[in-house]
mmCIF file with all atom_site columns, C-alpha atoms in Angstrom:
data_model
loop_
_atom_site.group_PDB
_atom_site.id
_atom_site.type_symbol
_atom_site.label_atom_id
_atom_site.label_alt_id
_atom_site.label_comp_id
_atom_site.label_asym_id
_atom_site.label_entity_id
_atom_site.label_seq_id
_atom_site.pdbx_PDB_ins_code
_atom_site.Cartn_x
_atom_site.Cartn_y
_atom_site.Cartn_z
_atom_site.occupancy
_atom_site.B_iso_or_equiv
_atom_site.pdbx_formal_charge
_atom_site.auth_seq_id
_atom_site.auth_comp_id
_atom_site.auth_asym_id
_atom_site.auth_atom_id
_atom_site.pdbx_PDB_model_num
ATOM 1   C CA . MET A 1 1   ? 132.717 78.614 114.726 1.00 86.00 ? 1   MET A CA 1
ATOM 2   C CA . LYS A 1 2   ? 132.669 76.432 111.613 1.00 97.00 ? 2   LYS A CA 1
ATOM 3   C CA . ARG A 1 3   ? 129.704 77.126 109.408 1.00 98.00 ? 3   ARG A CA 1
ATOM 4   C CA . ALA A 1 4   ? 128.133 75.590 106.324 1.00 98.00 ? 4   ALA A CA 1
ATOM 5   C CA . LEU A 1 5   ? 125.790 77.280 103.876 1.00 98.00 ? 5   LEU A CA 1
ATOM 6   C CA . LEU A 1 6   ? 122.565 75.418 103.075 1.00 99.00 ? 6   LEU A CA 1
ATOM 7   C CA . VAL A 1 7   ? 120.960 76.556 99.818  1.00 99.00 ? 7   VAL A CA 1
ATOM 8   C CA . ILE A 1 8   ? 117.479 75.082 99.944  1.00 98.00 ? 8   ILE A CA 1
ATOM 9   C CA . ASP A 1 9   ? 115.244 74.409 96.927  1.00 98.00 ? 9   ASP A CA 1
ATOM 10  C CA . VAL A 1 10  ? 116.313 77.181 94.565  1.00 98.00 ? 10  VAL A CA 1
ATOM 11  C CA . GLN A 1 11  ? 114.578 75.409 91.712  1.00 98.00 ? 11  GLN A CA 1
ATOM 12  C CA . ARG A 1 12  ? 112.814 76.485 88.544  1.00 98.00 ? 12  ARG A CA 1
ATOM 13  C CA . GLU A 1 13  ? 109.383 75.799 90.113  1.00 98.00 ? 13  GLU A CA 1
ATOM 14  C CA . TYR A 1 14  ? 109.892 78.992 92.156  1.00 98.00 ? 14  TYR A CA 1
ATOM 15  C CA . PHE A 1 15  ? 110.585 81.122 89.084  1.00 98.00 ? 15  PHE A CA 1
ATOM 16  C CA . ASP A 1 16  ? 108.778 79.685 86.073  1.00 96.00 ? 16  ASP A CA 1
ATOM 17  C CA . GLY A 1 17  ? 106.398 77.257 87.763  1.00 96.00 ? 17  GLY A CA 1
ATOM 18  C CA . ALA A 1 18  ? 103.534 77.090 90.223  1.00 96.00 ? 18  ALA A CA 1
ATOM 19  C CA . PHE A 1 19  ? 105.148 79.018 93.103  1.00 97.00 ? 19  PHE A CA 1
ATOM 20  C CA . PRO A 1 20  ? 106.815 82.254 91.937  1.00 98.00 ? 20  PRO A CA 1
ATOM 21  C CA . ILE A 1 21  ? 108.736 83.756 94.865  1.00 98.00 ? 21  ILE A CA 1
ATOM 22  C CA . ARG A 1 22  ? 108.152 87.506 95.108  1.00 97.00 ? 22  ARG A CA 1
ATOM 23  C CA . HIS A 1 23  ? 109.527 88.654 98.459  1.00 98.00 ? 23  HIS A CA 1
ATOM 24  C CA . PRO A 1 24  ? 111.975 89.998 99.443  1.00 98.00 ? 24  PRO A CA 1
ATOM 25  C CA . VAL A 1 25  ? 113.057 91.944 96.392  1.00 97.00 ? 25  VAL A CA 1
ATOM 26  C CA . GLY A 1 26  ? 116.437 90.686 95.193  1.00 97.00 ? 26  GLY A CA 1
ATOM 27  C CA . HIS A 1 27  ? 116.157 87.278 96.872  1.00 98.00 ? 27  HIS A CA 1
ATOM 28  C CA . LEU A 1 28  ? 117.931 85.389 94.077  1.00 98.00 ? 28  LEU A CA 1
ATOM 29  C CA . GLU A 1 29  ? 120.754 87.920 93.855  1.00 98.00 ? 29  GLU A CA 1
ATOM 30  C CA . SER A 1 30  ? 121.236 87.632 97.623  1.00 98.00 ? 30  SER A CA 1
ATOM 31  C CA . ILE A 1 31  ? 121.401 83.835 97.409  1.00 98.00 ? 31  ILE A CA 1
ATOM 32  C CA . LEU A 1 32  ? 123.939 83.974 94.588  1.00 98.00 ? 32  LEU A CA 1
ATOM 33  C CA . GLU A 1 33  ? 126.030 86.524 96.494  1.00 98.00 ? 33  GLU A CA 1
ATOM 34  C CA . VAL A 1 34  ? 126.221 84.350 99.619  1.00 98.00 ? 34  VAL A CA 1
ATOM 35  C CA . MET A 1 35  ? 127.071 81.311 97.492  1.00 98.00 ? 35  MET A CA 1
ATOM 36  C CA . ASP A 1 36  ? 129.973 83.223 95.937  1.00 98.00 ? 36  ASP A CA 1
ATOM 37  C CA . GLN A 1 37  ? 131.126 84.472 99.336  1.00 98.00 ? 37  GLN A CA 1
ATOM 38  C CA . ALA A 1 38  ? 130.955 80.947 100.755 1.00 98.00 ? 38  ALA A CA 1
ATOM 39  C CA . ARG A 1 39  ? 133.089 79.667 97.888  1.00 98.00 ? 39  ARG A CA 1
ATOM 40  C CA . ASP A 1 40  ? 135.664 82.423 98.403  1.00 98.00 ? 40  ASP A CA 1
ATOM 41  C CA . ALA A 1 41  ? 135.762 81.843 102.178 1.00 98.00 ? 41  ALA A CA 1
ATOM 42  C CA . LYS A 1 42  ? 135.877 78.043 101.752 1.00 98.00 ? 42  LYS A CA 1
ATOM 43  C CA . VAL A 1 43  ? 132.602 77.625 103.649 1.00 98.00 ? 43  VAL A CA 1
ATOM 44  C CA . PRO A 1 44  ? 131.180 74.174 102.807 1.00 98.00 ? 44  PRO A CA 1
ATOM 45  C CA . THR A 1 45  ? 128.016 74.564 100.749 1.00 98.00 ? 45  THR A CA 1
ATOM 46  C CA . ALA A 1 46  ? 125.212 72.046 100.419 1.00 98.00 ? 46  ALA A CA 1
ATOM 47  C CA . VAL A 1 47  ? 122.644 72.671 97.708  1.00 99.00 ? 47  VAL A CA 1
ATOM 48  C CA . ILE A 1 48  ? 119.394 70.933 98.540  1.00 98.00 ? 48  ILE A CA 1
ATOM 49  C CA . ARG A 1 49  ? 116.783 69.995 95.961  1.00 98.00 ? 49  ARG A CA 1
ATOM 50  C CA . HIS A 1 50  ? 113.177 68.964 96.630  1.00 98.00 ? 50  HIS A CA 1
ATOM 51  C CA . HIS A 1 51  ? 111.041 66.438 94.777  1.00 98.00 ? 51  HIS A CA 1
ATOM 52  C CA . GLN A 1 52  ? 107.585 65.073 95.434  1.00 96.00 ? 52  GLN A CA 1
ATOM 53  C CA . PRO A 1 53  ? 107.496 61.312 96.094  1.00 92.00 ? 53  PRO A CA 1
ATOM 54  C CA . ASP A 1 54  ? 104.513 60.890 93.738  1.00 94.00 ? 54  ASP A CA 1
ATOM 55  C CA . PRO A 1 55  ? 105.948 60.504 90.217  1.00 91.00 ? 55  PRO A CA 1
ATOM 56  C CA . ASP A 1 56  ? 102.752 62.032 88.805  1.00 93.00 ? 56  ASP A CA 1
ATOM 57  C CA . SER A 1 57  ? 102.913 65.156 90.978  1.00 95.00 ? 57  SER A CA 1
ATOM 58  C CA . PRO A 1 58  ? 102.168 68.360 89.039  1.00 95.00 ? 58  PRO A CA 1
ATOM 59  C CA . VAL A 1 59  ? 104.902 70.190 90.996  1.00 97.00 ? 59  VAL A CA 1
ATOM 60  C CA . PHE A 1 60  ? 108.487 69.276 91.874  1.00 97.00 ? 60  PHE A CA 1
ATOM 61  C CA . CYS A 1 61  ? 108.242 66.099 89.800  1.00 96.00 ? 61  CYS A CA 1
ATOM 62  C CA . LYS A 1 62  ? 111.700 64.517 89.857  1.00 96.00 ? 62  LYS A CA 1
ATOM 63  C CA . ASN A 1 63  ? 113.664 65.039 86.642  1.00 96.00 ? 63  ASN A CA 1
ATOM 64  C CA . SER A 1 64  ? 111.071 67.462 85.236  1.00 96.00 ? 64  SER A CA 1
ATOM 65  C CA . GLU A 1 65  ? 112.025 70.870 83.881  1.00 96.00 ? 65  GLU A CA 1
ATOM 66  C CA . MET A 1 66  ? 110.590 72.742 86.893  1.00 97.00 ? 66  MET A CA 1
ATOM 67  C CA . TRP A 1 67  ? 112.411 70.388 89.325  1.00 97.00 ? 67  TRP A CA 1
ATOM 68  C CA . GLN A 1 68  ? 115.790 71.519 87.989  1.00 98.00 ? 68  GLN A CA 1
ATOM 69  C CA . LEU A 1 69  ? 117.921 73.933 89.983  1.00 98.00 ? 69  LEU A CA 1
ATOM 70  C CA . HIS A 1 70  ? 117.830 77.557 88.863  1.00 98.00 ? 70  HIS A CA 1
ATOM 71  C CA . PRO A 1 71  ? 120.606 77.786 86.215  1.00 98.00 ? 71  PRO A CA 1
ATOM 72  C CA . GLU A 1 72  ? 122.567 80.371 88.241  1.00 98.00 ? 72  GLU A CA 1
ATOM 73  C CA . VAL A 1 73  ? 122.603 78.068 91.278  1.00 98.00 ? 73  VAL A CA 1
ATOM 74  C CA . GLU A 1 74  ? 123.399 75.051 89.133  1.00 98.00 ? 74  GLU A CA 1
ATOM 75  C CA . SER A 1 75  ? 126.454 76.816 87.703  1.00 98.00 ? 75  SER A CA 1
ATOM 76  C CA . ARG A 1 76  ? 127.921 77.790 91.099  1.00 98.00 ? 76  ARG A CA 1
ATOM 77  C CA . HIS A 1 77  ? 130.255 75.882 93.368  1.00 97.00 ? 77  HIS A CA 1
ATOM 78  C CA . ARG A 1 78  ? 128.788 73.402 95.817  1.00 98.00 ? 78  ARG A CA 1
ATOM 79  C CA . ASP A 1 79  ? 130.323 70.720 97.990  1.00 98.00 ? 79  ASP A CA 1
ATOM 80  C CA . ALA A 1 80  ? 127.227 68.536 98.122  1.00 98.00 ? 80  ALA A CA 1
ATOM 81  C CA . LEU A 1 81  ? 123.945 68.122 96.273  1.00 98.00 ? 81  LEU A CA 1
ATOM 82  C CA . ILE A 1 82  ? 121.291 66.610 98.515  1.00 98.00 ? 82  ILE A CA 1
ATOM 83  C CA . ASP A 1 83  ? 117.894 65.457 97.305  1.00 98.00 ? 83  ASP A CA 1
ATOM 84  C CA . LYS A 1 84  ? 114.949 65.433 99.703  1.00 98.00 ? 84  LYS A CA 1
ATOM 85  C CA . ALA A 1 85  ? 111.272 64.523 99.550  1.00 98.00 ? 85  ALA A CA 1
ATOM 86  C CA . LEU A 1 86  ? 110.021 66.273 102.703 1.00 98.00 ? 86  LEU A CA 1
ATOM 87  C CA . PRO A 1 87  ? 110.292 69.882 103.967 1.00 98.00 ? 87  PRO A CA 1
ATOM 88  C CA . GLY A 1 88  ? 113.119 69.156 106.402 1.00 98.00 ? 88  GLY A CA 1
ATOM 89  C CA . SER A 1 89  ? 116.510 68.882 104.740 1.00 98.00 ? 89  SER A CA 1
ATOM 90  C CA . PHE A 1 90  ? 117.699 66.426 107.399 1.00 98.00 ? 90  PHE A CA 1
ATOM 91  C CA . THR A 1 91  ? 114.857 63.904 106.978 1.00 98.00 ? 91  THR A CA 1
ATOM 92  C CA . ASN A 1 92  ? 115.980 60.794 105.066 1.00 98.00 ? 92  ASN A CA 1
ATOM 93  C CA . THR A 1 93  ? 119.080 62.549 103.681 1.00 98.00 ? 93  THR A CA 1
ATOM 94  C CA . ASP A 1 94  ? 122.802 62.521 104.409 1.00 98.00 ? 94  ASP A CA 1
ATOM 95  C CA . LEU A 1 95  ? 122.910 66.224 105.349 1.00 98.00 ? 95  LEU A CA 1
ATOM 96  C CA . ASP A 1 96  ? 123.855 65.549 108.985 1.00 98.00 ? 96  ASP A CA 1
ATOM 97  C CA . GLU A 1 97  ? 126.704 63.282 107.881 1.00 98.00 ? 97  GLU A CA 1
ATOM 98  C CA . PHE A 1 98  ? 127.935 65.962 105.455 1.00 98.00 ? 98  PHE A CA 1
ATOM 99  C CA . LEU A 1 99  ? 127.943 68.567 108.226 1.00 98.00 ? 99  LEU A CA 1
ATOM 100 C CA . LYS A 1 100 ? 129.672 66.290 110.732 1.00 98.00 ? 100 LYS A CA 1
ATOM 101 C CA . SER A 1 101 ? 132.323 65.261 108.194 1.00 98.00 ? 101 SER A CA 1
ATOM 102 C CA . ASN A 1 102 ? 133.130 68.970 107.766 1.00 98.00 ? 102 ASN A CA 1
ATOM 103 C CA . ASP A 1 103 ? 133.169 69.640 111.560 1.00 98.00 ? 103 ASP A CA 1
ATOM 104 C CA . VAL A 1 104 ? 130.324 72.141 111.154 1.00 98.00 ? 104 VAL A CA 1
ATOM 105 C CA . ASP A 1 105 ? 128.670 73.591 114.257 1.00 98.00 ? 105 ASP A CA 1
ATOM 106 C CA . THR A 1 106 ? 126.692 76.412 112.563 1.00 98.00 ? 106 THR A CA 1
ATOM 107 C CA . VAL A 1 107 ? 124.374 76.248 109.568 1.00 98.00 ? 107 VAL A CA 1
ATOM 108 C CA . SER A 1 108 ? 123.379 79.273 107.494 1.00 98.00 ? 108 SER A CA 1
ATOM 109 C CA . ILE A 1 109 ? 119.955 78.966 105.864 1.00 98.00 ? 109 ILE A CA 1
ATOM 110 C CA . ALA A 1 110 ? 119.230 80.409 102.403 1.00 98.00 ? 110 ALA A CA 1
ATOM 111 C CA . GLY A 1 111 ? 116.594 79.489 99.841  1.00 98.00 ? 111 GLY A CA 1
ATOM 112 C CA . TYR A 1 112 ? 112.877 78.794 99.567  1.00 98.00 ? 112 TYR A CA 1
ATOM 113 C CA . MET A 1 113 ? 110.255 78.890 100.974 1.00 98.00 ? 113 MET A CA 1
ATOM 114 C CA . THR A 1 114 ? 110.833 80.827 104.157 1.00 98.00 ? 114 THR A CA 1
ATOM 115 C CA . GLN A 1 115 ? 107.866 79.273 105.968 1.00 98.00 ? 115 GLN A CA 1
ATOM 116 C CA . VAL A 1 116 ? 108.209 75.660 104.832 1.00 98.00 ? 116 VAL A CA 1
ATOM 117 C CA . CYS A 1 117 ? 111.553 74.104 103.975 1.00 98.00 ? 117 CYS A CA 1
ATOM 118 C CA . CYS A 1 118 ? 113.770 76.878 105.384 1.00 98.00 ? 118 CYS A CA 1
ATOM 119 C CA . ASP A 1 119 ? 111.830 77.067 108.655 1.00 98.00 ? 119 ASP A CA 1
ATOM 120 C CA . THR A 1 120 ? 111.665 73.268 109.021 1.00 98.00 ? 120 THR A CA 1
ATOM 121 C CA . THR A 1 121 ? 115.363 72.807 108.260 1.00 98.00 ? 121 THR A CA 1
ATOM 122 C CA . ALA A 1 122 ? 116.338 75.526 110.749 1.00 98.00 ? 122 ALA A CA 1
ATOM 123 C CA . ARG A 1 123 ? 114.287 73.828 113.458 1.00 98.00 ? 123 ARG A CA 1
ATOM 124 C CA . GLN A 1 124 ? 115.746 70.419 112.643 1.00 98.00 ? 124 GLN A CA 1
ATOM 125 C CA . ALA A 1 125 ? 119.278 71.840 112.769 1.00 98.00 ? 125 ALA A CA 1
ATOM 126 C CA . PHE A 1 126 ? 118.607 73.462 116.150 1.00 98.00 ? 126 PHE A CA 1
ATOM 127 C CA . HIS A 1 127 ? 117.212 70.182 117.506 1.00 98.00 ? 127 HIS A CA 1
ATOM 128 C CA . ARG A 1 128 ? 120.421 68.459 116.395 1.00 98.00 ? 128 ARG A CA 1
ATOM 129 C CA . GLY A 1 129 ? 122.573 70.939 118.319 1.00 98.00 ? 129 GLY A CA 1
ATOM 130 C CA . TYR A 1 130 ? 123.671 73.235 115.498 1.00 98.00 ? 130 TYR A CA 1
ATOM 131 C CA . GLN A 1 131 ? 123.733 77.010 115.803 1.00 98.00 ? 131 GLN A CA 1
ATOM 132 C CA . VAL A 1 132 ? 121.518 78.474 113.084 1.00 98.00 ? 132 VAL A CA 1
ATOM 133 C CA . GLU A 1 133 ? 121.859 81.654 111.037 1.00 98.00 ? 133 GLU A CA 1
ATOM 134 C CA . PHE A 1 134 ? 118.710 82.452 109.038 1.00 98.00 ? 134 PHE A CA 1
ATOM 135 C CA . LEU A 1 135 ? 119.507 84.816 106.167 1.00 98.00 ? 135 LEU A CA 1
ATOM 136 C CA . SER A 1 136 ? 116.595 87.252 105.980 1.00 98.00 ? 136 SER A CA 1
ATOM 137 C CA . ASP A 1 137 ? 117.294 88.579 102.487 1.00 98.00 ? 137 ASP A CA 1
ATOM 138 C CA . ALA A 1 138 ? 118.521 85.266 101.035 1.00 98.00 ? 138 ALA A CA 1
ATOM 139 C CA . THR A 1 139 ? 115.302 83.398 101.828 1.00 98.00 ? 139 THR A CA 1
ATOM 140 C CA . GLY A 1 140 ? 111.981 84.100 100.182 1.00 98.00 ? 140 GLY A CA 1
ATOM 141 C CA . THR A 1 141 ? 108.290 83.409 99.846  1.00 98.00 ? 141 THR A CA 1
ATOM 142 C CA . LEU A 1 142 ? 105.058 84.337 98.085  1.00 98.00 ? 142 LEU A CA 1
ATOM 143 C CA . ASP A 1 143 ? 101.496 85.327 98.958  1.00 98.00 ? 143 ASP A CA 1
ATOM 144 C CA . VAL A 1 144 ? 99.560  82.409 100.439 1.00 98.00 ? 144 VAL A CA 1
ATOM 145 C CA . SER A 1 145 ? 95.812  81.866 100.519 1.00 97.00 ? 145 SER A CA 1
ATOM 146 C CA . ASN A 1 146 ? 94.165  78.665 101.703 1.00 97.00 ? 146 ASN A CA 1
ATOM 147 C CA . LYS A 1 147 ? 91.218  77.524 103.820 1.00 98.00 ? 147 LYS A CA 1
ATOM 148 C CA . ALA A 1 148 ? 92.946  78.859 106.959 1.00 98.00 ? 148 ALA A CA 1
ATOM 149 C CA . GLY A 1 149 ? 93.137  82.386 105.545 1.00 98.00 ? 149 GLY A CA 1
ATOM 150 C CA . SER A 1 150 ? 95.335  84.675 103.491 1.00 98.00 ? 150 SER A CA 1
ATOM 151 C CA . VAL A 1 151 ? 98.665  86.338 104.120 1.00 98.00 ? 151 VAL A CA 1
ATOM 152 C CA . THR A 1 152 ? 100.933 88.480 101.996 1.00 98.00 ? 152 THR A CA 1
ATOM 153 C CA . ALA A 1 153 ? 104.474 87.394 101.285 1.00 98.00 ? 153 ALA A CA 1
ATOM 154 C CA . GLU A 1 154 ? 105.751 90.310 103.363 1.00 98.00 ? 154 GLU A CA 1
ATOM 155 C CA . GLN A 1 155 ? 103.634 89.340 106.381 1.00 98.00 ? 155 GLN A CA 1
ATOM 156 C CA . LEU A 1 156 ? 104.508 85.674 106.095 1.00 98.00 ? 156 LEU A CA 1
ATOM 157 C CA . HIS A 1 157 ? 108.229 86.285 105.703 1.00 98.00 ? 157 HIS A CA 1
ATOM 158 C CA . GLU A 1 158 ? 108.371 88.701 108.627 1.00 98.00 ? 158 GLU A CA 1
ATOM 159 C CA . SER A 1 159 ? 106.367 86.446 110.942 1.00 98.00 ? 159 SER A CA 1
ATOM 160 C CA . ILE A 1 160 ? 108.643 83.478 110.272 1.00 98.00 ? 160 ILE A CA 1
ATOM 161 C CA . LEU A 1 161 ? 111.745 85.611 110.817 1.00 98.00 ? 161 LEU A CA 1
ATOM 162 C CA . VAL A 1 162 ? 110.355 86.912 114.105 1.00 98.00 ? 162 VAL A CA 1
ATOM 163 C CA . ALA A 1 163 ? 109.462 83.373 115.229 1.00 98.00 ? 163 ALA A CA 1
ATOM 164 C CA . GLN A 1 164 ? 112.905 82.067 114.235 1.00 98.00 ? 164 GLN A CA 1
ATOM 165 C CA . GLN A 1 165 ? 114.661 84.850 116.159 1.00 98.00 ? 165 GLN A CA 1
ATOM 166 C CA . MET A 1 166 ? 112.672 84.076 119.326 1.00 97.00 ? 166 MET A CA 1
ATOM 167 C CA . PHE A 1 167 ? 114.486 80.831 120.048 1.00 95.00 ? 167 PHE A CA 1
ATOM 168 C CA . ILE A 1 168 ? 115.800 78.939 117.030 1.00 98.00 ? 168 ILE A CA 1
ATOM 169 C CA . SER A 1 169 ? 117.958 81.163 114.835 1.00 98.00 ? 169 SER A CA 1
ATOM 170 C CA . ASP A 1 170 ? 120.048 84.281 114.673 1.00 98.00 ? 170 ASP A CA 1
ATOM 171 C CA . VAL A 1 171 ? 118.229 86.166 111.910 1.00 98.00 ? 171 VAL A CA 1
ATOM 172 C CA . ILE A 1 172 ? 120.696 88.262 109.920 1.00 98.00 ? 172 ILE A CA 1
ATOM 173 C CA . ASP A 1 173 ? 121.012 89.722 106.428 1.00 98.00 ? 173 ASP A CA 1
ATOM 174 C CA . ARG A 1 174 ? 123.663 88.795 103.883 1.00 98.00 ? 174 ARG A CA 1
ATOM 175 C CA . ASN A 1 175 ? 125.838 91.797 104.770 1.00 98.00 ? 175 ASN A CA 1
ATOM 176 C CA . GLU A 1 176 ? 126.059 90.812 108.422 1.00 98.00 ? 176 GLU A CA 1
ATOM 177 C CA . TRP A 1 177 ? 126.667 87.205 107.368 1.00 98.00 ? 177 TRP A CA 1
ATOM 178 C CA . SER A 1 178 ? 129.543 88.163 105.076 1.00 97.00 ? 178 SER A CA 1
ATOM 179 C CA . GLY A 1 179 ? 131.086 90.179 107.911 1.00 97.00 ? 179 GLY A CA 1
ATOM 180 C CA . ARG A 1 180 ? 131.172 87.011 110.003 1.00 97.00 ? 180 ARG A CA 1
ATOM 181 C CA . LEU A 1 181 ? 133.138 84.992 107.451 1.00 96.00 ? 181 LEU A CA 1
#
């Protein structure tokens, strides 16, 4: 098994901006820990960064302060930095080429938000034939309320993890992941 770590959208918008991630507790520390472990184990790491296509977007506006990677992620080792404009990290990016050039057959998903970009990327990876590890404590979300209803971060996170484990991903925590390296 040759894995790659995908660190999705760990940007300032999720800390100081419109979408503060609140669950699970310690999500950033878990992400940083798996990044350090990946570096030490020579696991290829792609950091993925989202921007909105509309240059006047109030969130994830390219080159804005809130679009920037979290400083702790920015300062860590990465083998690729991939910019995307849609939830799926494979759509209109060179992620698949990066993975193939590193002979990767398994992707490990970390980052934000559990139910949007992490979930979409995991599904895209599975559809492309990759094995997927979804890191339960190194992904995160927030409370969501919209015209369809309301859900707590805990409920949302758990429901996505359960759905991922049904067919798409092997849902594991960072400790189990590190034991596999």
